[in-house]
Amino acid sequence: DVKVTQSSRYLVKRTGEKVFLECVQDMDHENMFWYRQDPGLGLRLIYFSYDVKMKEKGDIPEGYSVSREKKERFSLILESASTNQTSMYLCASNKGGGLGYGYTFGSGTRLTVV
Amino acid sequence: GQNIDQPTEMTATEGAIVQINCTYQTSGFNGLFWYQQHAGEAPTFLSYNVLDGLEEKGRFSSFLSRSKGYSYLLLKELQMKDSASYLCAVRVRDAGNMLTFGGGTRLMVKP
């Protein structure tokens, strides 16, 4: 069964901490994405990557950075966590090329910043 | 950019039929997806439309009209387990395979 795995289901961090959210996929997908999901706001794109060492800003990149050193792993980094970054974070991946067929999502990481 | 609208909440009765609408404004439209998301879980793929018309898959069907920028998800013979959020997402040609999501419709199925 194909999978996108997020390292933590729940995280609690303190304001100012550096936070790493890890995502690994085993489908040899080229594209990987990080979204955050908040009530009433839906899924908003933070960063995405079309290839190893490649990254592109999404709609709300401020306060975040990403790393893609290997094809299967896409990490989201909160440089200095703040309370407004409390959210559900979803990683997704899909195949590259013109006919990608939607996303496979990870189970999500619910991050609380106190 | 893209603008995707869907109702925030809907309520329906077990055994009934419900239609969840989605309207979008985008350039370079290249497909519309519906996802189901149960509370606290990841979204799962339900359907995909790129041409006009109805796609049927068991109790779920999805319709697309590209000229009207309109889609709906139809759920028949509703079951309690269908209580979930339903997300409409659009893919645009110039953005590779990236999807833009609507805010989601929370469906509550009552006995």
Short mmCIF file of N, CA and C in Angstrom, two decimals, chain A residues 3-102:
data_model
loop_
_atom_site.label_atom_id
_atom_site.label_comp_id
_atom_site.label_asym_id
_atom_site.label_seq_id
_atom_site.Cartn_x
_atom_site.Cartn_y
_atom_site.Cartn_z
N LYS A 3 2.27 4.98 0.56
CA LYS A 3 2.14 5.74 1.79
C LYS A 3 2.87 7.06 1.76
N VAL A 4 2.27 8.01 2.46
CA VAL A 4 2.96 9.23 2.85
C VAL A 4 2.92 9.25 4.37
N THR A 5 4.09 9.29 4.97
CA THR A 5 4.19 9.16 6.41
C THR A 5 4.71 10.45 7.01
N GLN A 6 3.97 10.96 7.98
CA GLN A 6 4.42 12.13 8.73
C GLN A 6 4.88 11.65 10.10
N SER A 7 6.00 12.17 10.53
CA SER A 7 6.71 11.58 11.66
C SER A 7 5.93 11.69 12.96
N SER A 8 5.16 12.74 13.16
CA SER A 8 4.44 12.92 14.42
C SER A 8 2.98 13.19 14.15
N ARG A 9 2.12 12.62 14.97
CA ARG A 9 0.69 12.90 14.85
C ARG A 9 0.30 14.15 15.65
N TYR A 10 0.93 14.28 16.82
CA TYR A 10 0.68 15.43 17.69
C TYR A 10 2.02 15.96 18.20
N LEU A 11 2.11 17.29 18.23
CA LEU A 11 3.32 17.94 18.76
C LEU A 11 2.91 19.14 19.58
N VAL A 12 3.60 19.35 20.69
CA VAL A 12 3.43 20.58 21.46
C VAL A 12 4.81 21.21 21.61
N LYS A 13 4.92 22.45 21.18
CA LYS A 13 6.20 23.16 21.23
C LYS A 13 6.01 24.53 21.88
N ARG A 14 7.12 25.07 22.34
CA ARG A 14 7.08 26.38 22.99
C ARG A 14 7.38 27.48 21.98
N THR A 15 6.84 28.64 22.23
CA THR A 15 7.12 29.81 21.40
C THR A 15 8.62 30.04 21.31
N GLY A 16 9.10 30.27 20.07
CA GLY A 16 10.51 30.52 19.85
C GLY A 16 11.33 29.28 19.51
N GLU A 17 10.77 28.10 19.72
CA GLU A 17 11.50 26.87 19.40
C GLU A 17 11.60 26.68 17.89
N LYS A 18 12.64 26.00 17.46
CA LYS A 18 12.76 25.58 16.06
C LYS A 18 12.10 24.22 15.95
N VAL A 19 11.19 24.09 15.00
CA VAL A 19 10.38 22.88 14.89
C VAL A 19 10.59 22.25 13.51
N PHE A 20 10.78 20.93 13.51
CA PHE A 20 10.94 20.19 12.27
C PHE A 20 9.76 19.22 12.10
N LEU A 21 9.09 19.32 10.97
CA LEU A 21 8.04 18.35 10.63
C LEU A 21 8.54 17.56 9.43
N GLU A 22 8.54 16.23 9.61
CA GLU A 22 9.12 15.37 8.57
C GLU A 22 8.02 14.64 7.80
N CYS A 23 8.28 14.46 6.52
CA CYS A 23 7.35 13.75 5.65
C CYS A 23 8.15 12.85 4.72
N VAL A 24 7.74 11.58 4.64
CA VAL A 24 8.43 10.62 3.78
C VAL A 24 7.39 9.89 2.94
N GLN A 25 7.67 9.76 1.62
CA GLN A 25 6.78 8.99 0.75
C GLN A 25 7.56 7.87 0.07
N ASP A 26 6.85 6.75 -0.15
CA ASP A 26 7.52 5.58 -0.72
C ASP A 26 7.04 5.27 -2.13
N MET A 27 6.53 6.29 -2.84
CA MET A 27 5.92 6.07 -4.16
C MET A 27 6.80 6.60 -5.29
N ASP A 28 8.02 7.05 -4.95
CA ASP A 28 8.91 7.63 -5.96
C ASP A 28 8.27 8.84 -6.66
N HIS A 29 7.47 9.59 -5.91
CA HIS A 29 6.83 10.77 -6.47
C HIS A 29 7.81 11.93 -6.58
N GLU A 30 7.69 12.68 -7.67
CA GLU A 30 8.56 13.84 -7.85
C GLU A 30 8.10 15.02 -6.99
N ASN A 31 6.79 15.20 -6.89
CA ASN A 31 6.24 16.41 -6.26
C ASN A 31 5.85 16.17 -4.82
N MET A 32 6.20 17.10 -3.97
CA MET A 32 5.76 17.04 -2.57
C MET A 32 5.32 18.43 -2.12
N PHE A 33 4.36 18.45 -1.19
CA PHE A 33 3.69 19.69 -0.80
C PHE A 33 3.48 19.72 0.71
N TRP A 34 3.54 20.92 1.25
CA TRP A 34 3.13 21.13 2.64
C TRP A 34 1.98 22.13 2.69
N TYR A 35 0.89 21.72 3.37
CA TYR A 35 -0.27 22.57 3.59
C TYR A 35 -0.49 22.72 5.08
N ARG A 36 -1.15 23.81 5.45
CA ARG A 36 -1.73 23.87 6.78
C ARG A 36 -3.24 24.02 6.63
N GLN A 37 -3.94 23.45 7.62
CA GLN A 37 -5.41 23.44 7.56
C GLN A 37 -5.96 24.04 8.82
N ASP A 38 -6.75 25.09 8.66
CA ASP A 38 -7.35 25.78 9.80
C ASP A 38 -8.85 25.91 9.58
N PRO A 39 -9.64 25.83 10.66
CA PRO A 39 -11.10 25.94 10.52
C PRO A 39 -11.50 27.22 9.79
N GLY A 40 -12.37 27.07 8.80
CA GLY A 40 -12.86 28.22 8.06
C GLY A 40 -11.94 28.72 6.97
N LEU A 41 -10.69 28.25 6.97
CA LEU A 41 -9.72 28.71 5.97
C LEU A 41 -9.33 27.62 4.99
N GLY A 42 -9.68 26.40 5.27
CA GLY A 42 -9.36 25.30 4.37
C GLY A 42 -7.88 24.99 4.36
N LEU A 43 -7.45 24.36 3.29
CA LEU A 43 -6.06 23.97 3.10
C LEU A 43 -5.31 25.09 2.38
N ARG A 44 -4.23 25.55 2.98
CA ARG A 44 -3.43 26.61 2.36
C ARG A 44 -2.01 26.10 2.13
N LEU A 45 -1.49 26.37 0.95
CA LEU A 45 -0.19 25.85 0.54
C LEU A 45 0.93 26.68 1.14
N ILE A 46 1.87 26.01 1.80
CA ILE A 46 3.00 26.71 2.42
C ILE A 46 4.20 26.69 1.48
N TYR A 47 4.64 25.49 1.12
CA TYR A 47 5.77 25.30 0.20
C TYR A 47 5.53 24.04 -0.61
N PHE A 48 6.18 23.96 -1.76
CA PHE A 48 6.16 22.72 -2.51
C PHE A 48 7.51 22.51 -3.20
N SER A 49 7.68 21.30 -3.69
CA SER A 49 8.95 20.93 -4.31
C SER A 49 8.68 20.00 -5.47
N TYR A 50 9.28 20.29 -6.64
CA TYR A 50 9.12 19.45 -7.81
C TYR A 50 10.30 18.50 -8.01
N ASP A 51 11.32 18.67 -7.21
CA ASP A 51 12.49 17.80 -7.42
C ASP A 51 13.42 17.95 -6.21
N VAL A 52 14.37 17.06 -6.13
CA VAL A 52 15.36 17.14 -5.05
C VAL A 52 16.04 18.50 -5.08
N LYS A 53 16.21 19.06 -3.92
CA LYS A 53 16.88 20.35 -3.70
C LYS A 53 16.13 21.52 -4.32
N MET A 54 14.93 21.27 -4.78
CA MET A 54 14.10 22.32 -5.38
C MET A 54 13.01 22.70 -4.40
N LYS A 55 12.71 23.99 -4.31
CA LYS A 55 11.60 24.41 -3.47
C LYS A 55 10.98 25.67 -4.06
N GLU A 56 9.67 25.78 -3.85
CA GLU A 56 8.94 26.95 -4.33
C GLU A 56 8.01 27.41 -3.23
N LYS A 57 7.84 28.71 -3.08
CA LYS A 57 6.92 29.24 -2.10
C LYS A 57 5.48 29.04 -2.55
N GLY A 58 4.65 28.73 -1.58
CA GLY A 58 3.23 28.67 -1.83
C GLY A 58 2.56 29.97 -1.48
N ASP A 59 1.36 29.90 -0.94
CA ASP A 59 0.59 31.10 -0.64
C ASP A 59 0.97 31.75 0.69
N ILE A 60 1.45 30.94 1.64
CA ILE A 60 1.73 31.48 2.98
C ILE A 60 3.08 30.98 3.50
N PRO A 61 4.19 31.33 2.86
CA PRO A 61 5.49 30.80 3.26
C PRO A 61 6.14 31.50 4.46
N GLU A 62 5.61 32.64 4.87
CA GLU A 62 6.27 33.43 5.92
C GLU A 62 6.35 32.64 7.22
N GLY A 63 7.56 32.62 7.78
CA GLY A 63 7.78 31.92 9.04
C GLY A 63 8.14 30.46 8.88
N TYR A 64 8.20 30.00 7.63
CA TYR A 64 8.50 28.59 7.34
C TYR A 64 9.67 28.50 6.36
N SER A 65 10.35 27.37 6.39
CA SER A 65 11.29 27.01 5.34
C SER A 65 11.17 25.50 5.13
N VAL A 66 11.79 25.00 4.06
CA VAL A 66 11.68 23.58 3.74
C VAL A 66 13.04 23.06 3.30
N SER A 67 13.14 21.74 3.31
CA SER A 67 14.35 21.08 2.86
C SER A 67 13.97 19.81 2.12
N ARG A 68 14.59 19.59 0.95
CA ARG A 68 14.37 18.35 0.21
C ARG A 68 15.73 17.87 -0.29
N GLU A 69 16.42 17.16 0.56
CA GLU A 69 17.73 16.61 0.24
C GLU A 69 17.65 15.27 -0.47
N LYS A 70 16.57 14.54 -0.23
CA LYS A 70 16.34 13.27 -0.91
C LYS A 70 14.94 13.26 -1.50
N LYS A 71 14.75 12.50 -2.55
CA LYS A 71 13.48 12.52 -3.27
C LYS A 71 12.31 12.14 -2.37
N GLU A 72 12.53 11.21 -1.45
CA GLU A 72 11.43 10.68 -0.67
C GLU A 72 11.09 11.52 0.56
N ARG A 73 11.92 12.51 0.89
CA ARG A 73 11.74 13.23 2.16
C ARG A 73 11.61 14.72 1.93
N PHE A 74 10.59 15.29 2.57
CA PHE A 74 10.34 16.73 2.44
C PHE A 74 10.05 17.25 3.84
N SER A 75 10.93 18.11 4.33
CA SER A 75 10.83 18.59 5.71
C SER A 75 10.34 20.03 5.75
N LEU A 76 9.46 20.29 6.70
CA LEU A 76 8.98 21.66 6.94
C LEU A 76 9.60 22.15 8.23
N ILE A 77 10.15 23.35 8.20
CA ILE A 77 10.86 23.91 9.35
C ILE A 77 10.20 25.21 9.77
N LEU A 78 9.87 25.27 11.06
CA LEU A 78 9.40 26.52 11.64
C LEU A 78 10.60 27.12 12.37
N GLU A 79 11.14 28.18 11.84
CA GLU A 79 12.41 28.72 12.35
C GLU A 79 12.30 29.17 13.80
N SER A 80 11.19 29.81 14.14
CA SER A 80 10.94 30.27 15.51
C SER A 80 9.43 30.22 15.73
N ALA A 81 8.98 29.12 16.31
CA ALA A 81 7.55 28.86 16.38
C ALA A 81 6.80 29.98 17.11
N SER A 82 5.62 30.30 16.58
CA SER A 82 4.76 31.28 17.22
C SER A 82 3.36 30.69 17.38
N THR A 83 2.58 31.28 18.27
CA THR A 83 1.27 30.71 18.57
C THR A 83 0.35 30.70 17.34
N ASN A 84 0.55 31.64 16.42
CA ASN A 84 -0.32 31.64 15.22
C ASN A 84 0.07 30.54 14.23
N GLN A 85 1.06 29.76 14.57
CA GLN A 85 1.40 28.59 13.75
C GLN A 85 0.80 27.30 14.31
N THR A 86 0.01 27.45 15.36
CA THR A 86 -0.77 26.31 15.84
C THR A 86 -1.77 25.92 14.76
N SER A 87 -1.69 24.67 14.29
CA SER A 87 -2.50 24.27 13.15
C SER A 87 -2.34 22.78 12.90
N MET A 88 -3.13 22.27 11.95
CA MET A 88 -2.92 20.93 11.41
C MET A 88 -2.07 21.08 10.15
N TYR A 89 -0.96 20.32 10.08
CA TYR A 89 -0.07 20.38 8.93
C TYR A 89 -0.18 19.08 8.15
N LEU A 90 -0.44 19.22 6.86
CA LEU A 90 -0.61 18.07 5.99
C LEU A 90 0.45 18.07 4.90
N CYS A 91 1.09 16.93 4.75
CA CYS A 91 2.04 16.71 3.66
C CYS A 91 1.33 15.91 2.58
N ALA A 92 1.66 16.17 1.31
CA ALA A 92 1.06 15.43 0.21
C ALA A 92 2.11 15.23 -0.87
N SER A 93 1.88 14.23 -1.71
CA SER A 93 2.79 14.03 -2.84
C SER A 93 1.99 13.56 -4.04
N ASN A 94 2.56 13.78 -5.24
CA ASN A 94 2.01 13.17 -6.44
C ASN A 94 3.09 13.06 -7.50
N LYS A 95 2.75 12.36 -8.56
CA LYS A 95 3.73 12.09 -9.61
C LYS A 95 3.92 13.32 -10.47
N GLY A 96 5.08 13.52 -10.99
CA GLY A 96 5.37 14.64 -11.86
C GLY A 96 4.81 14.42 -13.25
N GLY A 97 5.08 15.35 -14.15
CA GLY A 97 4.56 15.24 -15.50
C GLY A 97 3.20 15.90 -15.62
N GLY A 98 2.61 15.91 -16.78
CA GLY A 98 1.40 16.67 -17.04
C GLY A 98 0.12 15.99 -16.60
N LEU A 99 0.17 14.75 -16.22
CA LEU A 99 -1.08 14.05 -15.94
C LEU A 99 -1.09 13.47 -14.54
N GLY A 100 -0.54 14.20 -13.62
CA GLY A 100 -0.58 13.75 -12.23
C GLY A 100 -2.01 13.56 -11.77
N TYR A 101 -2.25 12.66 -10.93
CA TYR A 101 -3.61 12.24 -10.62
C TYR A 101 -4.00 12.57 -9.20
N GLY A 102 -3.83 13.85 -8.81
CA GLY A 102 -4.24 14.22 -7.47
C GLY A 102 -3.17 13.85 -6.45
#
